[in-house]
Amino acid sequence: METSIQASELEPEKGKWPGRLMALLVFGAIGLLSFWLQARAWLAPGFGGVPSDTQALTDTLLQVILLGVPLLVLAWRWPHPRYRAMFQTWLWGCGLLLALGWARIVPPAQSQLALWLQLAGALVWLAIVYGVLWRNRLPAANWSALPLAVGLTAVTLYPWLGWGALGSPLDVLLGLLLATAVGTAVSLIVGRFWLDSLNDLSRGARHDALTGGFVIGVLLLIVASSLSLNGAQLALMIGLPSLGWLAAGVAGWGQAKASTANWPAVAGVVALGTAVPLWFIDTDAMSLIATDSILAYSMLAALVSLGMAWLLGALLVLAAGRGQTFYQGPVGWGITAVALILGGVIYAQGGQTGFHGDTLFVVLREQADVSAAAEMDDYDARRQFVYDTLVAHADNTQADLRASLDRLGIAYTPYYLVNGLEVAGGWPIKLWLSTRPEVDRILPNPVLRPPQGMSLALPATGSRPETPQWNLTSIGATAVVQDLGITGAGIIVGQSDSGAQWDHPELLASYRGRDGDHNYNWYDPWNHTDAPVDPGGHGTHTLGSIVGETVGVAPGATWYACANLPRNVGSPARYLDCMQFMLAPFPLDGDPLRDGDPLRSANVLNNSWGCPQAFEGCDPDSLRPAVTALRAAGIFVVASAGNEGPACGTIAAPPALYDAAFSVGAVDEAGNLASFSSRGPVTADGSGRTKPDIVAPGVQVLSSLPGNGYGLSDGTSMAGPHVAGVVALMWSANPELIGDIERTEEILQTTATPFDGQVGTSLLADVVAQFEDAGMDLPVQAPTEDATGLGACYREGDSVPNDLTGYGTVNAYGAVEMALNGRSVP
C-alpha cells in the first residue's frame, strides 16, 4: 500500500488543519520568546530586577520553561502522530537548550570557558539522546549523502569566510567539537521522532522535505539560541535555522524517502552550519561597548547566509526523491571539492587570515614597593627610580616563569608596572599556570580580532567655535588663559584612549611629535600604527578638551598619546601597555623594559576609560599597582568615574575606584549632576571609600573630532579631561607643584565650587520614569526613607566630600590662583 494512503488512514483529513494551526502557533511562540529573551539578556542586563551578571542564564532558563512545558503537554497529548512527532522533536531540542544554556553564567570576557562548558553540556545531552532514544536501535548509517551535505552547506557560509576572523587554534578545535556534538545530537533527535514517523506518515518526498525543513528549522532555532554568548547567538538564530530545508533535503538524498539512515548528512549540515559562525564571530567585539559595527556585519552575514541556504534548500526540496540518480556517482564529492576550494579562496583573498585568540594576564604575588620615591625631591630622579625598580623587580621575580614558558614554546609578554605577564593560551595553560607558586591570579585578557567592518566614529556635527564654550567659562578656565596668561605651557599631558588625529587644527601645535617624529610620542599596542590615528573619535574629543587650541582647558600644554582602546574595548594588558608608555615612553619599535625613558614621561594622565571585569577582564585590584606606582613617580592620574549612574555604588571599575587616582563625575550646563554619572561609595573592593573626588562639565561638551571636525558628546569621559587640563594649568603656574600629588589634590578639593545643583528626586524623576516605562526595576533598591530609591548615597545631604559630587565642581581659576600665590592649604 502507498505510504500516502497509510498517512491518510492514520490522520484523517479533518485532523490536519488543527495540527497545522497548532504547529504554526507553537513556531510563532518559539520564535518570539527565543528572540525576545536572548535579545533582552544581551541588550538589557538588569531588566526586571534580575542581577545583570546572571541575566543571560536566568533568561535562558526561563526560555526552557516557557517552551518546554507547553511542548511537553503537546508531545504527550496531541492526538495525531505526525504533529506529535514535531512537538517531540522540539521538546528534545529544549533539552539541548538547557544542556548548552547553563554556560551563560560565564562572563562575556571568558568566551573560551563558555565553549568548554557548552561542549561538556552537548556531550552529556548527546549521551542521553543516544542512550534513551537509540541504544541498540540506530540503523546502519548511509554516508553517501555526507559529501553533498558538506559541500552545499559550505556554500551558504561564504559570507562568514569573507568577513570574520578566527580565534585561537584551541578556539577552532573547541568550536568544531561542540558543533559536531550538537549536529550529531540534532540528527539523532530528528531521526528518532520526525524521520521515523515518515515510515508510516509519509506524504511524498517533496512534501516530506518541505515539512521536514520547517520541523528541523524550528529545532535549530531553539538550539541556536543557546549557543555562544554576548549576542553572537542572535546571528546564529538567523543563520542556523535557515539550513532546515537543506538538512531535510539531504535526509532523503539517494533514497526513495527521507530516512534515519541519512543521519550523518543531517549531522554534517548542522555541524558545519554551527561551527563556522562559532569560529568567525568575535564575541568580545559583539559587546555593546564596542564602537565597531560587528553586530551589523554579523547580522548581515547571517542574513546573506540565510538567503543562500533557502535557495539551495529549495532546490533540494524540488529534487526530493530523485537523489538516487546520483547515488553511486561522484557528484557529491565534486560539489564538496569545488565548494571548499572556492571557500578557501574567499578566505585567503578577502578574509582576516590567521589566528587571533584571547590571551591570559598572569599577576604575580610579589609586587614591587616604590613608596620610597615619594620622599625624593628631584623629579627626574624620582621617575627614574620608579622605572628602574619596577623593571629590575619584574626581571628578577619573573625569571623562572619566563624560562618555563620559553622551554614550552609558549609566547608571552612581560610587564613591570604591574608585575605580570600576558601569556598566549587558553584554559589548559591557565590550569598549569595556576599551579605555579609565584602566580597570584590569572585574569582573562580579551583580544579583539582584526577589524571586521568600519568603526562607528563619533559624528562631527559642529564647527570651530568663535567664542569660548560654556564648559570652559563655567569653571573659570577661560579667565585663567585670558586674564592670567597661563596656558599650561611646559606641562606634558599623557592621553590613553582610542587614539588621536595628531594634525587636527586643535591639536597639531601642542603635539610633542608635530615635526613628524612619532618616536616616544605614539604607541599603538593593538594595530602597531606608526603615527597617531583615531578610528573612533573618542580620543580626539577628550584630548581636545584638555589641550585644544580653542576648545581646551590648557591650550599651551604638550601632549603625546597611546591607543589602549581604538575600538572602545580594552583588556588588562592593553591598558598596561599604555600606562607603561605614560611612565617611560619608548621608540616605535622599542622594548618597554629596555628602551623606556622616564624622563620623557607625562606629568598628568587623562584616563577617560574604565576596565569592567565582565567585559574586559579587570578585577578590582588588577591595575592598582600600576596607578600606585604612577602616583609614586609624581604623575597625576585623572580617571573618569564612569557612566553607570544614577545608582549608588556604581564606581566599580579600575582605575576610577582607586584612592591613588583622582576620579571625576559629570555635571551639565545648569550645574546639575548628570544622571549617567557613576556614584560612590566604592564597594567593588570592599573599601567603601568616597568617590568621585570632584565633578566637571560632561554633558554636551564641544570638542575636536577626526577629519578636522567638531562635535558634542556626553559622559564622564568628557568631564575628566577638564580636571587634567586644570592640573596642567596649576603646574604650569607653579612648577614647584610638579610631582606633588597630595598638595595638588588638596588645592583642587579646597577650591572646588560647592555643588548646589540637583541630585535628588527632581533631577531623577525622568530617570525613574524611564525605568518604569521600560518595565525595569531600579538598579539599586534602598530603604524606604531614601526618596530616590537609588541607594543610600542620596541621603548624604550637604556633607563634603560625598559619593555624588565629591568636593564639588572643579574651579580652574581658584585652583590656579591658589597655586600662583603659594597659599598653604587649610
mmCIF file of N, CA, C and O in Angstrom, residues 386-415:
data_model
loop_
_atom_site.group_PDB
_atom_site.id
_atom_site.type_symbol
_atom_site.label_atom_id
_atom_site.label_comp_id
_atom_site.label_asym_id
_atom_site.label_seq_id
_atom_site.Cartn_x
_atom_site.Cartn_y
_atom_site.Cartn_z
ATOM 1 N N VAL A 386 61.588 54.904 40.034
ATOM 2 C CA VAL A 386 60.395 54.053 39.913
ATOM 3 C C VAL A 386 60.541 53.102 38.731
ATOM 4 O O VAL A 386 60.290 51.894 38.853
ATOM 5 N N TYR A 387 60.968 53.607 37.602
ATOM 6 C CA TYR A 387 61.117 52.758 36.419
ATOM 7 C C TYR A 387 62.166 51.672 36.643
ATOM 8 O O TYR A 387 61.905 50.481 36.387
ATOM 9 N N ASP A 388 63.331 52.065 37.128
ATOM 10 C CA ASP A 388 64.408 51.085 37.322
ATOM 11 C C ASP A 388 64.015 50.022 38.337
ATOM 12 O O ASP A 388 64.296 48.824 38.146
ATOM 13 N N THR A 389 63.373 50.446 39.416
ATOM 14 C CA THR A 389 62.977 49.497 40.464
ATOM 15 C C THR A 389 61.956 48.495 39.943
ATOM 16 O O THR A 389 62.052 47.285 40.191
ATOM 17 N N LEU A 390 60.975 48.988 39.211
ATOM 18 C CA LEU A 390 59.929 48.114 38.682
ATOM 19 C C LEU A 390 60.486 47.114 37.677
ATOM 20 O O LEU A 390 60.137 45.924 37.695
ATOM 21 N N VAL A 391 61.335 47.585 36.766
ATOM 22 C CA VAL A 391 61.891 46.691 35.740
ATOM 23 C C VAL A 391 62.784 45.636 36.381
ATOM 24 O O VAL A 391 62.709 44.443 36.042
ATOM 25 N N ALA A 392 63.629 46.050 37.326
ATOM 26 C CA ALA A 392 64.516 45.087 37.983
ATOM 27 C C ALA A 392 63.709 44.042 38.760
ATOM 28 O O ALA A 392 64.043 42.842 38.751
ATOM 29 N N HIS A 393 62.666 44.492 39.426
ATOM 30 C CA HIS A 393 61.827 43.555 40.184
ATOM 31 C C HIS A 393 61.147 42.557 39.250
ATOM 32 O O HIS A 393 61.084 41.349 39.551
ATOM 33 N N ALA A 394 60.644 43.053 38.122
ATOM 34 C CA ALA A 394 59.999 42.156 37.157
ATOM 35 C C ALA A 394 60.988 41.149 36.602
ATOM 36 O O ALA A 394 60.687 39.953 36.494
ATOM 37 N N ASP A 395 62.171 41.609 36.222
ATOM 38 C CA ASP A 395 63.180 40.688 35.673
ATOM 39 C C ASP A 395 63.542 39.609 36.679
ATOM 40 O O ASP A 395 63.712 38.432 36.316
ATOM 41 N N ASN A 396 63.660 39.984 37.930
ATOM 42 C CA ASN A 396 64.080 39.030 38.965
ATOM 43 C C ASN A 396 62.974 38.026 39.290
ATOM 44 O O ASN A 396 63.205 36.810 39.307
ATOM 45 N N THR A 397 61.767 38.517 39.546
ATOM 46 C CA THR A 397 60.699 37.623 40.017
ATOM 47 C C THR A 397 60.042 36.828 38.886
ATOM 48 O O THR A 397 59.397 35.813 39.140
ATOM 49 N N GLN A 398 60.201 37.275 37.647
ATOM 50 C CA GLN A 398 59.605 36.566 36.516
ATOM 51 C C GLN A 398 60.565 35.579 35.859
ATOM 52 O O GLN A 398 60.162 34.834 34.948
ATOM 53 N N ALA A 399 61.818 35.547 36.304
ATOM 54 C CA ALA A 399 62.845 34.783 35.589
ATOM 55 C C ALA A 399 62.473 33.312 35.428
ATOM 56 O O ALA A 399 62.563 32.750 34.327
ATOM 57 N N ASP A 400 62.066 32.646 36.500
ATOM 58 C CA ASP A 400 61.747 31.213 36.419
ATOM 59 C C ASP A 400 60.540 30.951 35.518
ATOM 60 O O ASP A 400 60.540 30.002 34.731
ATOM 61 N N LEU A 401 59.520 31.786 35.654
ATOM 62 C CA LEU A 401 58.333 31.591 34.842
ATOM 63 C C LEU A 401 58.636 31.832 33.360
ATOM 64 O O LEU A 401 58.187 31.082 32.487
ATOM 65 N N ARG A 402 59.404 32.871 33.074
ATOM 66 C CA ARG A 402 59.789 33.123 31.685
ATOM 67 C C ARG A 402 60.563 31.938 31.113
ATOM 68 O O ARG A 402 60.329 31.520 29.962
ATOM 69 N N ALA A 403 61.459 31.385 31.908
ATOM 70 C CA ALA A 403 62.247 30.242 31.441
ATOM 71 C C ALA A 403 61.356 29.039 31.152
ATOM 72 O O ALA A 403 61.552 28.331 30.153
ATOM 73 N N SER A 404 60.371 28.810 32.012
ATOM 74 C CA SER A 404 59.460 27.683 31.795
ATOM 75 C C SER A 404 58.623 27.888 30.534
ATOM 76 O O SER A 404 58.416 26.947 29.751
ATOM 77 N N LEU A 405 58.160 29.095 30.318
ATOM 78 C CA LEU A 405 57.380 29.386 29.117
ATOM 79 C C LEU A 405 58.234 29.236 27.862
ATOM 80 O O LEU A 405 57.766 28.735 26.828
ATOM 81 N N ASP A 406 59.494 29.657 27.952
ATOM 82 C CA ASP A 406 60.396 29.501 26.815
ATOM 83 C C ASP A 406 60.606 28.031 26.474
ATOM 84 O O ASP A 406 60.596 27.644 25.296
ATOM 85 N N ARG A 407 60.787 27.212 27.496
ATOM 86 C CA ARG A 407 61.003 25.782 27.253
ATOM 87 C C ARG A 407 59.796 25.128 26.591
ATOM 88 O O ARG A 407 59.940 24.230 25.765
ATOM 89 N N LEU A 408 58.608 25.600 26.952
ATOM 90 C CA LEU A 408 57.385 25.022 26.399
ATOM 91 C C LEU A 408 56.975 25.662 25.073
ATOM 92 O O LEU A 408 56.011 25.219 24.439
ATOM 93 N N GLY A 409 57.703 26.695 24.666
ATOM 94 C CA GLY A 409 57.381 27.361 23.417
ATOM 95 C C GLY A 409 56.112 28.175 23.475
ATOM 96 O O GLY A 409 55.439 28.374 22.456
ATOM 97 N N ILE A 410 55.759 28.660 24.656
ATOM 98 C CA ILE A 410 54.541 29.456 24.840
ATOM 99 C C ILE A 410 54.900 30.937 24.770
ATOM 100 O O ILE A 410 55.761 31.410 25.520
ATOM 101 N N ALA A 411 54.264 31.658 23.888
ATOM 102 C CA ALA A 411 54.543 33.083 23.727
ATOM 103 C C ALA A 411 54.042 33.874 24.927
ATOM 104 O O ALA A 411 53.009 33.551 25.515
ATOM 105 N N TYR A 412 54.776 34.926 25.273
ATOM 106 C CA TYR A 412 54.390 35.768 26.404
ATOM 107 C C TYR A 412 54.981 37.158 26.231
ATOM 108 O O TYR A 412 55.927 37.367 25.462
ATOM 109 N N THR A 413 54.425 38.102 26.976
ATOM 110 C CA THR A 413 54.934 39.469 27.032
ATOM 111 C C THR A 413 55.050 39.864 28.499
ATOM 112 O O THR A 413 54.049 39.835 29.223
ATOM 113 N N PRO A 414 56.245 40.228 28.968
ATOM 114 C CA PRO A 414 56.399 40.617 30.377
ATOM 115 C C PRO A 414 55.974 42.074 30.604
ATOM 116 O O PRO A 414 56.094 42.925 29.718
ATOM 117 N N TYR A 415 55.489 42.341 31.813
ATOM 118 C CA TYR A 415 55.111 43.692 32.222
ATOM 119 C C TYR A 415 55.775 44.020 33.547
ATOM 120 O O TYR A 415 56.092 43.122 34.343
#
